Amino acid sequence: MFERDGCSYCREWNEEIGPAYPKTAEGQVAPLQRLDIKAPLPSDVMLTGRFPAFTPTFVLLSDGIEVGRIEGYAGDEFFWVLLDRLLHDAGWPAEPAADTPSDLQLSTPNKTGETN
């Protein structure tokens, strides 16, 4: 998740989705990493599209390479629908098996440019 200080849509996502996200099936197969949009891109992340211009932007990674993204946040219902479509298109099941390793990440830079 690319975010920036003062982003009202980021704050809204953090309030509406943030606490539950890591507990969901989606959060298990695509754990969230936070990146500050102004920070340099981590060396282990390769974007296949342009650098994000809007916050929040959720970039789905597989082995560090972008496989899809969601730009913006229009509410919880839209987010879950878009995320499920993104995961499906990337080939990941909606309900991960308990022993399935996860190599998907939703990436967001933090203030130091490191991923969480």
PDB file of C-alpha atoms in Angstrom:
ATOM      1  CA  MET A   1       0.000   0.000   0.000  1.00  0.00           C
ATOM      2  CA  PHE A   2       1.497   3.283  -1.099  1.00  0.00           C
ATOM      3  CA  GLU A   3       0.321   6.019   1.243  1.00  0.00           C
ATOM      4  CA  ARG A   4       1.221   9.530   2.348  1.00  0.00           C
ATOM      5  CA  ASP A   5       0.808  11.631   5.461  1.00  0.00           C
ATOM      6  CA  GLY A   6      -2.477  13.503   5.514  1.00  0.00           C
ATOM      7  CA  CYS A   7      -4.209  11.227   2.978  1.00  0.00           C
ATOM      8  CA  SER A   8      -7.872  11.126   4.016  1.00  0.00           C
ATOM      9  CA  TYR A   9      -8.564   8.017   1.908  1.00  0.00           C
ATOM     10  CA  CYS A  10      -5.625   6.213   3.527  1.00  0.00           C
ATOM     11  CA  ARG A  11      -6.997   7.140   6.942  1.00  0.00           C
ATOM     12  CA  GLU A  12     -10.434   5.888   5.920  1.00  0.00           C
ATOM     13  CA  TRP A  13      -8.954   2.565   4.710  1.00  0.00           C
ATOM     14  CA  ASN A  14      -6.982   2.266   7.953  1.00  0.00           C
ATOM     15  CA  GLU A  15     -10.147   2.761   9.998  1.00  0.00           C
ATOM     16  CA  GLU A  16     -12.527   0.618   7.931  1.00  0.00           C
ATOM     17  CA  ILE A  17     -10.297  -2.202   6.667  1.00  0.00           C
ATOM     18  CA  GLY A  18      -6.947  -2.000   8.444  1.00  0.00           C
ATOM     19  CA  PRO A  19      -7.754  -3.782  11.733  1.00  0.00           C
ATOM     20  CA  ALA A  20      -9.507  -6.732  10.060  1.00  0.00           C
ATOM     21  CA  TYR A  21      -7.350  -7.106   6.952  1.00  0.00           C
ATOM     22  CA  PRO A  22      -4.554  -9.307   8.383  1.00  0.00           C
ATOM     23  CA  LYS A  23      -7.193 -11.666   9.845  1.00  0.00           C
ATOM     24  CA  THR A  24      -8.904 -12.303   6.485  1.00  0.00           C
ATOM     25  CA  ALA A  25      -8.131 -14.958   3.868  1.00  0.00           C
ATOM     26  CA  GLU A  26      -7.068 -12.134   1.552  1.00  0.00           C
ATOM     27  CA  GLY A  27      -4.745 -10.721   4.187  1.00  0.00           C
ATOM     28  CA  GLN A  28      -3.176 -14.149   4.643  1.00  0.00           C
ATOM     29  CA  VAL A  29      -2.327 -14.606   0.958  1.00  0.00           C
ATOM     30  CA  ALA A  30      -1.474 -10.926   0.374  1.00  0.00           C
ATOM     31  CA  PRO A  31      -0.013  -9.457   3.571  1.00  0.00           C
ATOM     32  CA  LEU A  32       0.074  -5.677   3.648  1.00  0.00           C
ATOM     33  CA  GLN A  33       3.302  -3.714   3.486  1.00  0.00           C
ATOM     34  CA  ARG A  34       3.221   0.070   3.828  1.00  0.00           C
ATOM     35  CA  LEU A  35       5.348   2.402   1.716  1.00  0.00           C
ATOM     36  CA  ASP A  36       5.449   6.193   1.746  1.00  0.00           C
ATOM     37  CA  ILE A  37       4.700   7.392  -1.786  1.00  0.00           C
ATOM     38  CA  LYS A  38       7.564   9.908  -1.552  1.00  0.00           C
ATOM     39  CA  ALA A  39      10.138   7.321  -0.465  1.00  0.00           C
ATOM     40  CA  PRO A  40      12.403   5.458  -2.879  1.00  0.00           C
ATOM     41  CA  LEU A  41      11.078   2.128  -4.079  1.00  0.00           C
ATOM     42  CA  PRO A  42      12.650  -0.782  -2.175  1.00  0.00           C
ATOM     43  CA  SER A  43      15.245  -2.591  -4.291  1.00  0.00           C
ATOM     44  CA  ASP A  44      13.350  -5.886  -4.030  1.00  0.00           C
ATOM     45  CA  VAL A  45      10.148  -4.424  -5.567  1.00  0.00           C
ATOM     46  CA  MET A  46       9.630  -4.114  -9.323  1.00  0.00           C
ATOM     47  CA  LEU A  47       6.638  -2.186 -10.638  1.00  0.00           C
ATOM     48  CA  THR A  48       5.331  -3.146 -14.080  1.00  0.00           C
ATOM     49  CA  GLY A  49       3.295   0.042 -14.426  1.00  0.00           C
ATOM     50  CA  ARG A  50       4.025   3.676 -13.711  1.00  0.00           C
ATOM     51  CA  PHE A  51       5.040   4.744 -10.225  1.00  0.00           C
ATOM     52  CA  PRO A  52       1.873   5.335  -8.151  1.00  0.00           C
ATOM     53  CA  ALA A  53       0.518   8.882  -8.363  1.00  0.00           C
ATOM     54  CA  PHE A  54      -2.465   8.498  -6.016  1.00  0.00           C
ATOM     55  CA  THR A  55      -2.833   7.337  -2.444  1.00  0.00           C
ATOM     56  CA  PRO A  56      -3.685   4.848  -1.412  1.00  0.00           C
ATOM     57  CA  THR A  57      -2.452   2.589  -4.183  1.00  0.00           C
ATOM     58  CA  PHE A  58      -2.428  -1.123  -3.429  1.00  0.00           C
ATOM     59  CA  VAL A  59       0.155  -3.009  -5.480  1.00  0.00           C
ATOM     60  CA  LEU A  60      -0.072  -6.793  -5.553  1.00  0.00           C
ATOM     61  CA  LEU A  61       3.349  -8.438  -5.748  1.00  0.00           C
ATOM     62  CA  SER A  62       4.405 -11.963  -6.557  1.00  0.00           C
ATOM     63  CA  ASP A  63       8.072 -12.661  -5.842  1.00  0.00           C
ATOM     64  CA  GLY A  64       8.611  -8.888  -5.670  1.00  0.00           C
ATOM     65  CA  ILE A  65       7.102  -8.182  -9.110  1.00  0.00           C
ATOM     66  CA  GLU A  66       3.846  -6.275  -9.578  1.00  0.00           C
ATOM     67  CA  VAL A  67       0.985  -8.452 -10.834  1.00  0.00           C
ATOM     68  CA  GLY A  68      -1.799  -5.912 -10.341  1.00  0.00           C
ATOM     69  CA  ARG A  69      -2.943  -2.842  -8.458  1.00  0.00           C
ATOM     70  CA  ILE A  70      -5.895  -0.969  -6.994  1.00  0.00           C
ATOM     71  CA  GLU A  71      -5.663   2.818  -7.200  1.00  0.00           C
ATOM     72  CA  GLY A  72      -7.595   4.783  -4.612  1.00  0.00           C
ATOM     73  CA  TYR A  73     -10.133   3.759  -2.005  1.00  0.00           C
ATOM     74  CA  ALA A  74     -13.866   4.160  -2.644  1.00  0.00           C
ATOM     75  CA  GLY A  75     -15.154   2.338   0.420  1.00  0.00           C
ATOM     76  CA  ASP A  76     -14.988  -1.099   1.957  1.00  0.00           C
ATOM     77  CA  GLU A  77     -17.380  -2.903  -0.395  1.00  0.00           C
ATOM     78  CA  PHE A  78     -15.546  -1.729  -3.517  1.00  0.00           C
ATOM     79  CA  PHE A  79     -12.182  -2.569  -1.976  1.00  0.00           C
ATOM     80  CA  TRP A  80     -13.076  -6.188  -1.194  1.00  0.00           C
ATOM     81  CA  VAL A  81     -14.603  -6.759  -4.641  1.00  0.00           C
ATOM     82  CA  LEU A  82     -11.572  -5.252  -6.407  1.00  0.00           C
ATOM     83  CA  LEU A  83      -9.128  -7.149  -4.194  1.00  0.00           C
ATOM     84  CA  ASP A  84     -10.893 -10.476  -4.765  1.00  0.00           C
ATOM     85  CA  ARG A  85     -10.806  -9.867  -8.535  1.00  0.00           C
ATOM     86  CA  LEU A  86      -7.125  -8.917  -8.351  1.00  0.00           C
ATOM     87  CA  LEU A  87      -6.246 -12.052  -6.379  1.00  0.00           C
ATOM     88  CA  HIS A  88      -8.320 -14.246  -8.695  1.00  0.00           C
ATOM     89  CA  ASP A  89      -6.687 -12.762 -11.803  1.00  0.00           C
ATOM     90  CA  ALA A  90      -3.266 -13.385 -10.218  1.00  0.00           C
ATOM     91  CA  GLY A  91      -4.186 -17.054  -9.738  1.00  0.00           C
ATOM     92  CA  TRP A  92      -4.616 -17.181  -5.976  1.00  0.00           C
ATOM     93  CA  PRO A  93      -7.612 -18.899  -4.382  1.00  0.00           C
ATOM     94  CA  ALA A  94     -10.037 -16.906  -2.244  1.00  0.00           C
ATOM     95  CA  GLU A  95      -9.514 -19.313   0.660  1.00  0.00           C
ATOM     96  CA  PRO A  96      -5.842 -20.294   1.045  1.00  0.00           C
ATOM     97  CA  ALA A  97      -4.975 -23.763   2.266  1.00  0.00           C
ATOM     98  CA  ALA A  98      -3.424 -23.753   5.735  1.00  0.00           C
ATOM     99  CA  ASP A  99      -0.126 -25.081   4.364  1.00  0.00           C
ATOM    100  CA  THR A 100      -0.010 -22.878   1.251  1.00  0.00           C
ATOM    101  CA  PRO A 101       2.956 -20.505   1.396  1.00  0.00           C
ATOM    102  CA  SER A 102       2.210 -16.910   0.598  1.00  0.00           C
ATOM    103  CA  ASP A 103       4.311 -15.027  -1.924  1.00  0.00           C
ATOM    104  CA  LEU A 104       1.813 -12.249  -2.611  1.00  0.00           C
ATOM    105  CA  GLN A 105       2.097  -8.924  -0.878  1.00  0.00           C
ATOM    106  CA  LEU A 106       0.176  -5.695  -0.976  1.00  0.00           C
ATOM    107  CA  SER A 107       2.995  -3.218  -0.896  1.00  0.00           C
ATOM    108  CA  THR A 108       3.095   0.203   0.742  1.00  0.00           C
ATOM    109  CA  PRO A 109       6.219   2.235   1.616  1.00  0.00           C
ATOM    110  CA  ASN A 110       6.695   3.613   5.137  1.00  0.00           C
ATOM    111  CA  LYS A 111       8.293   6.952   6.026  1.00  0.00           C
ATOM    112  CA  THR A 112      11.813   5.549   5.890  1.00  0.00           C
ATOM    113  CA  GLY A 113      11.269   3.823   2.544  1.00  0.00           C
ATOM    114  CA  GLU A 114      11.417   0.393   4.155  1.00  0.00           C
ATOM    115  CA  THR A 115       8.654  -2.150   3.737  1.00  0.00           C
ATOM    116  CA  ASN A 116       6.764  -3.408   6.783  1.00  0.00           C
TER     117      ASN A 116
END
